[in-house]
Amino acid sequence: MSEDQEDVREMITAEQVLALIPVSRTTLFRMERDGVFPRGEAISPHRKLWFKDEVMAWQRDLRDPKSALAQAMRARNTKGRPRSLPRPVKVAG
């Protein structure tokens, strides 16, 4: 394998990313914007691709509860949400 071939990394489309990461397209782009998902590379004005190895590394980090990514995702998912609200009590009457 030549030196040039070693530097080539597989890239995947948003559709391929969404097949691996079962979230909506909007959620994917929000996670990217918030810095908790790898940034895609714009290869043209209307085309963005992600490096497959970065998406796979993201998945591995997400599974490790001690990783900074897993902690950031937990904080992001609970931000602004009450932990639990008491249920209303029905009064007999």
XYZ file of N, CA and C in Angstrom:
279
model
N 0.854 -1.181 0.000
C 0.000 0.000 0.000
C 0.894 1.237 0.000
N 0.565 2.182 -0.867
C 1.383 3.387 -0.952
C 1.059 4.328 0.203
N 1.933 5.307 0.408
C 1.748 6.276 1.496
C 0.456 7.079 1.299
N 0.134 7.421 0.042
C -1.088 8.176 -0.237
C -2.334 7.384 0.138
N -2.331 6.102 -0.123
C -3.495 5.266 0.192
C -3.695 5.126 1.696
N -2.632 5.183 2.461
C -2.742 5.059 3.911
C -3.454 6.256 4.529
N -3.375 7.417 3.879
C -3.994 8.622 4.396
C -5.473 8.741 4.036
N -5.962 7.903 3.148
C -7.350 7.959 2.712
C -8.235 7.359 3.799
N -9.245 8.139 4.180
C -10.197 7.685 5.197
C -11.575 7.607 4.567
N -12.323 6.578 4.914
C -13.667 6.419 4.360
C -14.588 7.506 4.907
N -15.392 8.063 4.005
C -16.359 9.089 4.390
C -17.761 8.548 4.136
N -18.722 8.991 4.973
C -20.092 8.516 4.834
C -21.059 9.702 4.810
N -22.202 9.480 4.188
C -23.221 10.518 4.044
C -24.049 10.634 5.320
N -24.873 11.672 5.365
C -25.777 11.845 6.502
C -26.714 10.650 6.619
N -27.192 10.137 5.498
C -28.080 8.981 5.526
C -27.382 7.763 6.136
N -26.112 7.574 5.801
C -25.357 6.463 6.371
C -25.103 6.674 7.858
N -24.827 7.915 8.245
C -24.654 8.216 9.666
C -25.947 7.911 10.411
N -27.080 8.334 9.850
C -28.371 8.126 10.502
C -28.751 6.651 10.568
N -28.220 5.837 9.667
C -28.441 4.392 9.751
C -27.670 3.799 10.934
N -26.543 4.419 11.288
C -25.727 3.953 12.420
C -26.176 4.562 13.740
N -26.589 5.826 13.697
C -26.975 6.583 14.882
C -28.470 6.888 14.732
N -29.337 6.139 15.378
C -30.776 6.291 15.138
C -31.378 7.537 15.796
N -31.078 8.689 15.225
C -31.661 9.956 15.659
C -32.200 10.647 14.414
N -32.943 11.712 14.601
C -33.439 12.465 13.451
C -32.298 13.277 12.846
N -32.505 13.708 11.632
C -31.512 14.546 10.948
C -31.287 15.831 11.741
N -32.369 16.409 12.268
C -32.261 17.640 13.054
C -31.413 17.407 14.298
N -31.647 16.301 14.994
C -30.867 15.978 16.195
C -29.399 15.778 15.844
N -29.130 15.122 14.733
C -27.741 14.928 14.289
C -27.045 16.278 14.134
N -27.687 17.210 13.437
C -27.057 18.506 13.202
C -26.977 19.334 14.485
N -27.925 19.163 15.399
C -27.828 19.858 16.691
C -26.667 19.316 17.511
N -26.504 17.993 17.526
C -25.386 17.403 18.267
C -24.057 17.875 17.681
N -23.989 17.958 16.371
C -22.778 18.455 15.717
C -22.536 19.914 16.117
N -23.576 20.733 16.060
C -23.463 22.157 16.420
C -23.008 22.319 17.875
N -23.539 21.472 18.778
C -23.231 21.560 20.204
C -21.883 20.949 20.563
N -21.202 20.369 19.589
C -19.869 19.819 19.831
C -19.851 18.453 20.479
N -20.969 17.728 20.440
C -20.997 16.389 21.028
C -21.056 15.301 19.958
N -20.873 15.682 18.708
C -20.798 14.732 17.600
C -19.747 15.256 16.639
N -19.010 14.365 15.972
C -17.961 14.821 15.054
C -18.503 15.763 13.977
N -17.719 16.741 13.622
C -18.088 17.683 12.568
C -17.931 17.018 11.203
N -18.933 17.200 10.384
C -18.838 16.730 9.014
C -17.996 17.697 8.192
N -17.572 17.230 7.053
C -16.755 18.045 6.142
C -17.593 18.404 4.927
N -17.738 19.694 4.660
C -18.453 20.138 3.466
C -17.549 19.911 2.260
N -17.999 19.080 1.346
C -17.189 18.811 0.156
C -17.700 19.606 -1.037
N -18.876 20.196 -0.883
C -19.434 21.124 -1.861
C -20.450 21.983 -1.113
N -21.004 23.006 -1.749
C -21.947 23.866 -1.018
C -23.158 23.129 -0.431
N -23.545 22.011 -1.039
C -24.739 21.309 -0.571
C -24.466 19.847 -0.217
N -23.241 19.533 0.111
C -22.892 18.137 0.405
C -21.922 18.087 1.573
N -22.303 17.320 2.594
C -21.459 17.156 3.777
C -21.269 15.662 4.016
N -20.050 15.284 4.361
C -19.718 13.895 4.671
C -18.989 13.837 6.005
N -19.079 12.679 6.661
C -18.398 12.455 7.934
C -17.372 11.358 7.742
N -16.279 11.460 8.490
C -15.294 10.384 8.478
C -15.855 9.231 9.313
N -15.899 8.065 8.700
C -16.498 6.898 9.349
C -15.758 6.544 10.638
N -14.428 6.647 10.645
C -13.674 6.296 11.842
C -14.003 7.234 13.005
N -14.317 8.508 12.720
C -14.684 9.440 13.790
C -16.065 9.097 14.367
N -16.989 8.682 13.501
C -18.318 8.282 13.967
C -18.210 7.027 14.832
N -17.375 6.073 14.418
C -17.178 4.846 15.199
C -16.517 5.155 16.547
N -15.557 6.061 16.568
C -14.907 6.457 17.825
C -15.926 7.134 18.739
N -16.827 7.935 18.166
C -17.894 8.586 18.945
C -18.759 7.529 19.616
N -19.115 6.482 18.878
C -19.924 5.408 19.454
C -19.194 4.728 20.610
N -17.908 4.455 20.435
C -17.135 3.813 21.514
C -17.093 4.709 22.753
N -16.843 5.999 22.560
C -16.782 6.925 23.693
C -18.132 7.034 24.401
N -19.199 6.983 23.638
C -20.535 7.094 24.213
C -20.834 5.912 25.139
N -20.317 4.745 24.812
C -20.553 3.547 25.629
C -19.739 3.541 26.918
N -18.683 4.337 26.988
C -17.840 4.394 28.186
C -18.416 5.435 29.144
N -19.041 5.003 30.257
C -19.698 5.956 31.149
C -18.740 6.979 31.764
N -17.446 6.696 31.760
C -16.481 7.628 32.345
C -15.943 8.634 31.329
N -16.296 8.462 30.058
C -15.767 9.373 29.036
C -16.423 10.742 29.154
N -15.693 11.745 28.725
C -16.217 13.114 28.734
C -17.449 13.220 27.844
N -17.461 12.479 26.740
C -18.601 12.508 25.837
C -19.857 11.971 26.517
N -19.751 10.825 27.166
C -20.915 10.239 27.834
C -21.451 11.178 28.911
N -20.553 11.809 29.645
C -20.984 12.751 30.682
C -21.653 13.982 30.061
N -21.112 14.477 28.951
C -21.706 15.634 28.276
C -23.077 15.292 27.715
N -23.229 14.097 27.175
C -24.530 13.688 26.625
C -25.563 13.537 27.741
N -25.147 12.981 28.881
C -26.081 12.865 30.013
C -26.527 14.250 30.474
N -25.582 15.171 30.589
C -25.914 16.532 31.016
C -26.815 17.207 29.985
N -26.530 16.994 28.719
C -27.329 17.596 27.652
C -28.745 17.042 27.654
N -28.884 15.753 27.912
C -30.195 15.105 27.874
C -31.067 15.449 29.072
N -30.472 15.881 30.172
C -31.265 16.201 31.359
C -31.375 17.705 31.580
N -30.693 18.494 30.766
C -30.677 19.950 30.934
C -32.090 20.519 30.770
N -32.514 21.270 31.781
C -33.786 21.958 31.705
C -35.002 21.097 31.950
N -34.806 19.841 32.256
C -35.939 18.953 32.499
C -36.036 18.650 33.985
N -37.225 18.725 34.532
C -37.353 18.320 35.931
C -37.110 16.827 36.050
N -36.494 16.439 37.119
C -36.203 15.005 37.303
C -37.490 14.194 37.360
N -38.412 14.593 38.204
C -39.730 13.959 38.220
C -40.679 14.893 38.952
N -41.854 14.932 38.468
C -42.881 15.753 39.093
C -43.828 14.849 39.848
N -44.303 15.305 41.008
C -45.260 14.470 41.727
C -46.552 14.393 40.924
N -47.196 13.246 41.010
C -48.469 13.084 40.316
C -49.563 13.793 41.078
N -50.519 14.347 40.372
C -51.621 15.020 41.071
C -52.405 14.022 41.922
N -52.822 14.480 43.049
C -53.601 13.634 43.962
C -55.070 13.880 43.710
N -55.805 12.801 43.476
C -57.238 12.935 43.286
C -57.921 12.954 44.646
N -58.767 13.918 44.813
C -59.483 14.043 46.083
C -60.887 13.520 45.875
N -61.249 12.572 46.689
C -62.620 12.024 46.612
C -63.585 13.063 47.103
N -64.688 13.211 46.441
C -65.579 14.241 46.941
C -66.845 14.319 46.334
